Amino acid sequence: MKRTLKKSLKWIIILGIIGTAGYFGYTKFFKADDTADLPPEPMQVISFPVTEETLTSSVQIKGRSQYQKETLVYAPFASKVTAWKVENGAQVKKGQVLFTLDQSTLRNEIATAEATARKAKLEGELNAFVSQQEDDSATPAGTEAERLKALAAQETARLNDELNQVTAEIQAKELSEKKAKLGTAVYHAPENGIFLFDSSTERPQTVTDNQYIGKIVDTNKVEFIAQVGEQDIFRIKKGMKVKVKMTAVKDLILNGEVTEVAKFATTTTGQNTAGQLPQFEVVISMQPDEHLMGGLSLSGDVETSRKEKAVVVSNIAVIREGEQAFVMVDKGNGKYERKEIKIGMETTDKTEVLSGLKAGDTVVLQ
């Protein structure tokens, strides 16, 4: 019984192998012949229209915003502060009183200077009168020695007069400066804006001569400061238009204009390169916007060139061989013609065609 079962399994396996081999043989020799007579599949092509449009080229830049106008505030002279009329971060108007300084010390200095000048003037007048009297009463010198002595006395008197005159002029100038400072004891805001104290000297009770106190920031005028590499700096010119985006408000696009292009480079250390990479500062003035303030991260596209009514085609469709460029023009009915073209402006996705194509043509990529 067992021997019969083994023989049955053996024949089942053999028949399975023969059947599988026969199937693959039939597929190879008969079905292959059936498909040999089928027509080949048509070649796949990608079409690109030739259009007429405005073509622009741009340079991408990144940087930060800062307030365009900041007016620094300095103490006009050394003194005690008798009163503060402004708070940190407050809006101020031009002419508004910011602080007042004690005037007593300066007034005493002015009074002393005026008294000294008056005394010097009186002494000069007295010396001139005495010298005149001596000249009128003096007898003519008889000997050569006496004449030389008299001449020396006259020269000494003249030099003293000149020295006194110079001293008087210096004293008068110093007195004028002190009086001018006295007029600034009540300090008025020179501009409109937001007043910000210097963080290290907020609301000082005493100030030194010409001490920095703070600044007035005009928040209505913001500029975009960007750093540009040497490969792009020569493409950027003063007056070029800029489309600016804010990192914080991604859908907002602002308008700007290049106002300054640095002539000297600053250097920054490259993250992935050894050495220093030259960077050039570009300043862009910004149109006012409620979202715009100092210290924001900005990016922009500087429009470096523009061509109206340019005939353009996709970069993908342009084939280059050395210095020559050509495209495959769709002539219809599955026919294509190779045509050489002359290239003008190029952007990241479009190529201007100066000759060889016209708007309305279709080119293909096989």
Short mmCIF file of C-alpha atoms in Angstrom, two decimals:
data_model
loop_
_atom_site.label_atom_id
_atom_site.label_comp_id
_atom_site.label_asym_id
_atom_site.label_seq_id
_atom_site.Cartn_x
_atom_site.Cartn_y
_atom_site.Cartn_z
CA MET A 1 0.00 0.00 0.00
CA LYS A 2 2.75 2.39 0.91
CA ARG A 3 4.76 1.49 -2.23
CA THR A 4 1.72 2.28 -4.42
CA LEU A 5 1.23 5.72 -2.73
CA LYS A 6 4.87 6.65 -3.30
CA LYS A 7 4.64 5.75 -7.00
CA SER A 8 1.52 7.90 -7.38
CA LEU A 9 3.22 10.96 -5.83
CA LYS A 10 6.24 10.45 -8.04
CA TRP A 11 4.16 10.49 -11.21
CA ILE A 12 2.22 13.56 -10.04
CA ILE A 13 5.47 15.52 -9.56
CA ILE A 14 6.81 14.41 -12.96
CA LEU A 15 3.61 15.41 -14.73
CA GLY A 16 3.67 18.84 -12.99
CA ILE A 17 7.19 19.54 -14.19
CA ILE A 18 6.35 18.51 -17.76
CA GLY A 19 3.24 20.70 -17.76
CA THR A 20 5.12 23.81 -16.51
CA ALA A 21 7.88 23.37 -19.10
CA GLY A 22 5.32 22.96 -21.85
CA TYR A 23 3.55 26.20 -20.84
CA PHE A 24 6.73 28.28 -20.92
CA GLY A 25 7.73 26.72 -24.24
CA TYR A 26 4.40 27.58 -25.79
CA THR A 27 4.62 31.15 -24.50
CA LYS A 28 8.09 31.63 -25.91
CA PHE A 29 7.60 30.13 -29.36
CA PHE A 30 3.96 30.82 -30.15
CA LYS A 31 2.89 33.97 -28.29
CA ALA A 32 6.11 35.78 -29.28
CA ASP A 33 5.21 35.15 -32.87
CA ASP A 34 1.73 36.60 -32.29
CA THR A 35 3.10 39.99 -31.04
CA ALA A 36 5.82 40.25 -33.66
CA ASP A 37 3.37 41.61 -36.21
CA LEU A 38 2.06 44.46 -33.93
CA PRO A 39 3.01 48.06 -34.98
CA PRO A 40 5.64 49.84 -32.78
CA GLU A 41 4.38 52.30 -30.17
CA PRO A 42 4.63 55.96 -31.26
CA MET A 43 7.60 57.98 -29.88
CA GLN A 44 6.69 60.09 -26.84
CA VAL A 45 7.35 63.86 -27.21
CA ILE A 46 6.92 66.81 -24.86
CA SER A 47 5.63 70.05 -26.40
CA PHE A 48 6.55 73.60 -25.37
CA PRO A 49 4.77 76.70 -26.71
CA VAL A 50 6.74 79.72 -27.94
CA THR A 51 5.23 82.83 -26.31
CA GLU A 52 5.66 86.59 -26.22
CA GLU A 53 5.92 88.01 -22.71
CA THR A 54 7.83 90.30 -20.38
CA LEU A 55 11.12 88.69 -19.39
CA THR A 56 12.96 89.72 -16.25
CA SER A 57 16.23 88.69 -14.64
CA SER A 58 16.86 89.08 -10.92
CA VAL A 59 19.35 88.57 -8.10
CA GLN A 60 18.19 87.06 -4.81
CA ILE A 61 19.34 88.82 -1.64
CA LYS A 62 18.89 88.37 2.11
CA GLY A 63 19.35 90.65 5.10
CA ARG A 64 17.59 92.63 7.82
CA SER A 65 15.52 95.77 8.15
CA GLN A 66 16.67 98.80 10.11
CA TYR A 67 15.34 102.28 10.67
CA GLN A 68 16.70 104.64 8.05
CA LYS A 69 16.94 107.75 10.21
CA GLU A 70 18.21 107.81 13.79
CA THR A 71 19.04 111.15 15.43
CA LEU A 72 21.54 110.82 18.28
CA VAL A 73 21.05 112.92 21.42
CA TYR A 74 24.11 114.23 23.33
CA ALA A 75 24.34 116.34 26.48
CA PRO A 76 25.24 119.92 25.44
CA PHE A 77 27.45 120.49 28.52
CA ALA A 78 28.40 118.94 31.85
CA SER A 79 25.77 119.56 34.52
CA LYS A 80 23.13 118.11 36.79
CA VAL A 81 19.82 117.12 35.20
CA THR A 82 17.11 119.12 36.93
CA ALA A 83 14.16 117.45 35.13
CA TRP A 84 13.37 114.67 32.66
CA LYS A 85 10.40 115.31 30.38
CA VAL A 86 10.46 112.07 28.36
CA GLU A 87 10.08 108.34 28.98
CA ASN A 88 11.94 105.54 27.23
CA GLY A 89 10.09 104.48 24.06
CA ALA A 90 7.84 107.55 24.06
CA GLN A 91 6.72 109.28 20.87
CA VAL A 92 8.17 112.80 20.71
CA LYS A 93 7.57 115.73 18.41
CA LYS A 94 10.17 118.11 17.05
CA GLY A 95 10.66 120.99 19.52
CA GLN A 96 9.34 119.05 22.52
CA VAL A 97 11.39 119.47 25.74
CA LEU A 98 13.31 116.28 26.57
CA PHE A 99 15.26 117.43 29.65
CA THR A 100 16.63 120.49 31.43
CA LEU A 101 20.10 121.03 32.89
CA ASP A 102 21.22 123.09 35.88
CA GLN A 103 22.52 126.47 34.64
CA SER A 104 24.13 127.86 37.79
CA THR A 105 27.69 126.63 37.18
CA LEU A 106 27.66 127.76 33.56
CA ARG A 107 26.26 131.17 34.48
CA ASN A 108 29.07 131.64 37.03
CA GLU A 109 31.63 130.73 34.38
CA ILE A 110 30.10 133.28 32.00
CA ALA A 111 30.16 136.02 34.66
CA THR A 112 33.81 135.26 35.46
CA ALA A 113 34.77 135.29 31.78
CA GLU A 114 32.99 138.61 31.23
CA ALA A 115 34.78 140.17 34.24
CA THR A 116 38.17 138.90 33.04
CA ALA A 117 37.58 140.29 29.57
CA ARG A 118 36.48 143.64 30.97
CA LYS A 119 39.54 143.82 33.23
CA ALA A 120 41.88 143.01 30.31
CA LYS A 121 40.27 145.70 28.20
CA LEU A 122 40.67 148.34 30.90
CA GLU A 123 44.30 147.36 31.51
CA GLY A 124 45.00 147.62 27.79
CA GLU A 125 43.44 151.06 27.60
CA LEU A 126 45.45 152.20 30.66
CA ASN A 127 48.73 150.90 29.26
CA ALA A 128 48.04 152.59 25.94
CA PHE A 129 47.34 155.91 27.71
CA VAL A 130 50.53 155.69 29.80
CA SER A 131 52.61 154.86 26.75
CA GLN A 132 51.19 157.83 24.88
CA GLN A 133 51.99 160.18 27.75
CA GLU A 134 55.53 158.89 27.92
CA ASP A 135 55.99 159.37 24.20
CA ASP A 136 54.70 162.93 24.34
CA SER A 137 56.98 163.93 27.25
CA ALA A 138 60.06 162.09 26.11
CA THR A 139 63.03 164.17 24.87
CA PRO A 140 64.67 163.16 21.65
CA ALA A 141 67.35 160.57 22.19
CA GLY A 142 70.78 161.97 21.61
CA THR A 143 73.07 158.98 21.43
CA GLU A 144 72.77 155.84 19.32
CA ALA A 145 72.27 153.69 22.44
CA GLU A 146 69.39 155.85 23.58
CA ARG A 147 67.72 155.66 20.18
CA LEU A 148 68.01 151.84 20.17
CA LYS A 149 66.55 151.67 23.67
CA ALA A 150 63.59 153.82 22.66
CA LEU A 151 62.99 151.71 19.56
CA ALA A 152 63.04 148.51 21.64
CA ALA A 153 60.50 149.97 24.06
CA GLN A 154 58.16 150.86 21.19
CA GLU A 155 58.46 147.37 19.70
CA THR A 156 57.77 145.75 23.08
CA ALA A 157 54.67 147.89 23.50
CA ARG A 158 53.44 146.92 20.03
CA LEU A 159 53.94 143.20 20.68
CA ASN A 160 52.12 143.49 24.01
CA ASP A 161 49.20 145.15 22.24
CA GLU A 162 49.03 142.31 19.69
CA LEU A 163 49.20 139.66 22.42
CA ASN A 164 46.46 141.38 24.38
CA GLN A 165 44.35 141.54 21.24
CA VAL A 166 44.75 137.79 20.56
CA THR A 167 43.95 136.99 24.18
CA ALA A 168 40.85 139.16 24.03
CA GLU A 169 39.66 137.38 20.86
CA ILE A 170 40.12 133.96 22.48
CA GLN A 171 38.24 135.05 25.58
CA ALA A 172 35.43 136.50 23.47
CA LYS A 173 35.09 133.23 21.53
CA GLU A 174 34.99 131.14 24.72
CA LEU A 175 32.41 133.50 26.19
CA SER A 176 30.26 133.20 23.06
CA GLU A 177 30.42 129.40 23.23
CA LYS A 178 29.39 129.37 26.87
CA LYS A 179 26.42 131.62 26.14
CA ALA A 180 25.41 129.34 23.26
CA LYS A 181 25.54 126.32 25.58
CA LEU A 182 23.39 128.18 28.07
CA GLY A 183 20.69 128.34 25.40
CA THR A 184 20.66 124.53 25.22
CA ALA A 185 20.11 123.99 28.94
CA VAL A 186 16.49 123.31 28.06
CA TYR A 187 16.99 120.58 25.44
CA HIS A 188 14.37 120.28 22.68
CA ALA A 189 13.82 117.26 20.42
CA PRO A 190 15.51 117.93 17.05
CA GLU A 191 13.23 115.47 15.16
CA ASN A 192 9.96 113.55 15.35
CA GLY A 193 10.10 109.89 16.36
CA ILE A 194 10.45 107.39 19.19
CA PHE A 195 12.93 108.35 21.94
CA LEU A 196 15.14 105.53 23.24
CA PHE A 197 17.56 105.94 26.15
CA ASP A 198 21.06 104.52 25.96
CA SER A 199 20.69 101.26 27.89
CA SER A 200 23.78 101.97 30.00
CA THR A 201 22.78 105.50 31.02
CA GLU A 202 19.00 105.51 31.21
CA ARG A 203 17.73 108.70 32.91
CA PRO A 204 21.13 109.86 34.28
CA GLN A 205 21.04 112.44 37.07
CA THR A 206 24.28 114.09 35.97
CA VAL A 207 25.87 114.28 32.52
CA THR A 208 29.32 115.03 31.18
CA ASP A 209 30.14 117.31 28.28
CA ASN A 210 28.88 115.76 25.01
CA GLN A 211 27.72 112.55 26.73
CA TYR A 212 25.58 110.20 24.60
CA ILE A 213 22.09 109.99 26.12
CA GLY A 214 19.95 108.22 23.54
CA LYS A 215 18.42 108.51 20.09
CA ILE A 216 15.25 109.50 18.30
CA VAL A 217 14.14 106.90 15.76
CA ASP A 218 11.91 107.78 12.81
CA THR A 219 9.80 104.61 12.57
CA ASN A 220 8.14 105.77 9.35
CA LYS A 221 11.33 105.22 7.32
CA VAL A 222 12.74 101.68 7.16
CA GLU A 223 15.51 100.36 4.92
CA PHE A 224 16.62 96.86 3.96
CA ILE A 225 20.34 96.12 4.49
CA ALA A 226 21.51 93.10 2.47
CA GLN A 227 24.87 91.38 2.03
CA VAL A 228 25.66 90.35 -1.57
CA GLY A 229 28.48 88.13 -2.83
CA GLU A 230 31.04 89.16 -5.43
CA GLN A 231 29.37 87.02 -8.11
CA ASP A 232 26.23 89.21 -8.01
CA ILE A 233 27.37 92.67 -6.87
CA PHE A 234 28.23 93.91 -10.38
CA ARG A 235 24.69 93.15 -11.58
CA ILE A 236 23.08 95.43 -8.98
CA LYS A 237 22.81 99.17 -9.69
CA LYS A 238 21.37 102.14 -7.86
CA GLY A 239 17.69 102.71 -8.72
CA MET A 240 16.82 99.06 -9.43
CA LYS A 241 13.42 97.85 -8.17
CA VAL A 242 13.21 95.16 -5.50
CA LYS A 243 10.38 92.81 -4.48
CA VAL A 244 10.81 92.14 -0.77
CA LYS A 245 9.40 89.32 1.36
CA MET A 246 9.25 89.04 5.15
CA THR A 247 10.08 85.81 6.94
CA ALA A 248 7.41 86.57 9.56
CA VAL A 249 4.61 87.30 7.03
CA LYS A 250 5.22 84.96 4.10
CA ASP A 251 2.37 86.11 1.82
CA LEU A 252 3.26 89.81 2.06
CA ILE A 253 5.27 91.32 -0.82
CA LEU A 254 6.72 94.82 -0.34
CA ASN A 255 8.27 97.24 -2.83
CA GLY A 256 11.76 98.68 -2.49
CA GLU A 257 14.47 100.44 -4.48
CA VAL A 258 18.26 100.16 -4.36
CA THR A 259 19.70 103.40 -2.96
CA GLU A 260 23.32 102.42 -2.20
CA VAL A 261 25.77 99.79 -3.44
CA ALA A 262 28.99 99.44 -1.42
CA LYS A 263 32.31 100.01 -3.17
CA PHE A 264 34.27 98.15 -0.50
CA ALA A 265 33.75 94.61 0.74
CA THR A 266 33.31 93.28 4.22
CA THR A 267 34.38 89.70 4.90
CA THR A 268 32.53 86.92 6.67
CA THR A 269 33.74 83.42 7.47
CA GLY A 270 32.15 80.80 5.23
CA GLN A 271 30.51 77.88 7.02
CA ASN A 272 31.63 75.24 4.53
CA THR A 273 34.75 76.85 3.10
CA ALA A 274 38.12 77.83 4.43
CA GLY A 275 39.05 81.48 4.51
CA GLN A 276 37.02 84.63 4.14
CA LEU A 277 34.18 85.29 1.67
CA PRO A 278 33.86 88.90 0.45
CA GLN A 279 30.43 90.44 0.96
CA PHE A 280 29.14 93.82 -0.25
CA GLU A 281 26.44 95.84 1.49
CA VAL A 282 23.40 96.88 -0.55
CA VAL A 283 20.88 99.35 0.89
CA ILE A 284 17.23 99.25 -0.25
CA SER A 285 14.74 101.94 0.72
CA MET A 286 11.32 100.53 1.59
CA GLN A 287 7.83 101.90 1.05
CA PRO A 288 5.93 102.36 4.35
CA ASP A 289 3.88 99.41 5.58
CA GLU A 290 2.18 98.68 8.88
CA HIS A 291 4.05 95.36 9.20
CA LEU A 292 7.46 96.86 8.58
CA MET A 293 9.79 97.62 11.50
CA GLY A 294 13.47 97.46 12.35
CA GLY A 295 15.22 94.13 12.99
CA LEU A 296 13.14 91.86 10.72
CA SER A 297 14.59 89.11 8.51
CA LEU A 298 13.97 90.00 4.87
CA SER A 299 14.67 88.50 1.46
CA GLY A 300 14.25 90.07 -1.94
CA ASP A 301 14.59 89.81 -5.71
CA VAL A 302 16.47 92.69 -7.32
CA GLU A 303 15.26 93.15 -10.90
CA THR A 304 18.53 93.55 -12.80
CA SER A 305 17.10 93.54 -16.35
CA ARG A 306 13.71 93.61 -18.10
CA LYS A 307 12.61 93.03 -21.70
CA GLU A 308 9.07 93.74 -22.87
CA LYS A 309 7.45 91.63 -25.63
CA ALA A 310 10.27 89.09 -25.68
CA VAL A 311 9.86 85.85 -27.65
CA VAL A 312 10.60 83.12 -25.11
CA VAL A 313 10.68 79.35 -24.83
CA SER A 314 11.32 76.95 -21.96
CA ASN A 315 14.97 76.31 -21.15
CA ILE A 316 14.31 72.56 -21.31
CA ALA A 317 13.50 72.74 -25.03
CA VAL A 318 16.80 74.39 -25.99
CA ILE A 319 19.54 72.00 -27.12
CA ARG A 320 23.15 73.22 -27.19
CA GLU A 321 26.08 72.00 -29.20
CA GLY A 322 29.15 74.06 -28.38
CA GLU A 323 28.32 77.71 -29.08
CA GLN A 324 25.27 76.83 -31.21
CA ALA A 325 21.73 76.37 -29.91
CA PHE A 326 18.76 74.80 -31.68
CA VAL A 327 15.26 73.47 -31.07
CA MET A 328 13.01 70.87 -32.68
CA VAL A 329 10.01 72.67 -34.23
CA ASP A 330 6.70 70.81 -34.51
CA LYS A 331 5.64 71.07 -38.19
CA GLY A 332 2.47 69.01 -37.67
CA ASN A 333 1.45 65.49 -38.71
CA GLY A 334 4.24 64.05 -36.57
CA LYS A 335 6.96 65.88 -38.48
CA TYR A 336 9.70 67.84 -36.70
CA GLU A 337 12.36 70.21 -38.01
CA ARG A 338 15.66 71.05 -36.35
CA LYS A 339 16.08 74.83 -36.30
CA GLU A 340 19.02 76.88 -35.11
CA ILE A 341 18.16 79.86 -32.87
CA LYS A 342 19.92 82.96 -31.53
CA ILE A 343 19.66 83.38 -27.76
CA GLY A 344 19.20 86.64 -25.81
CA MET A 345 18.31 86.95 -22.10
CA GLU A 346 18.17 83.85 -19.95
CA THR A 347 16.43 83.30 -16.63
CA THR A 348 16.10 80.27 -14.38
CA ASP A 349 13.28 78.82 -16.53
CA LYS A 350 12.94 80.88 -19.74
CA THR A 351 15.21 81.69 -22.70
CA GLU A 352 14.72 84.67 -25.02
CA VAL A 353 14.89 83.78 -28.74
CA LEU A 354 16.19 86.66 -30.86
CA SER A 355 15.82 84.82 -34.18
CA GLY A 356 14.66 81.45 -35.46
CA LEU A 357 11.26 81.31 -33.74
CA LYS A 358 8.13 83.40 -33.45
CA ALA A 359 5.31 83.55 -30.93
CA GLY A 360 2.81 80.77 -31.61
CA ASP A 361 5.36 78.17 -32.71
CA THR A 362 5.59 74.88 -30.85
CA VAL A 363 8.84 73.12 -30.08
CA VAL A 364 9.23 69.59 -28.80
CA LEU A 365 11.65 67.55 -26.78
CA GLN A 366 11.95 63.97 -28.05
#
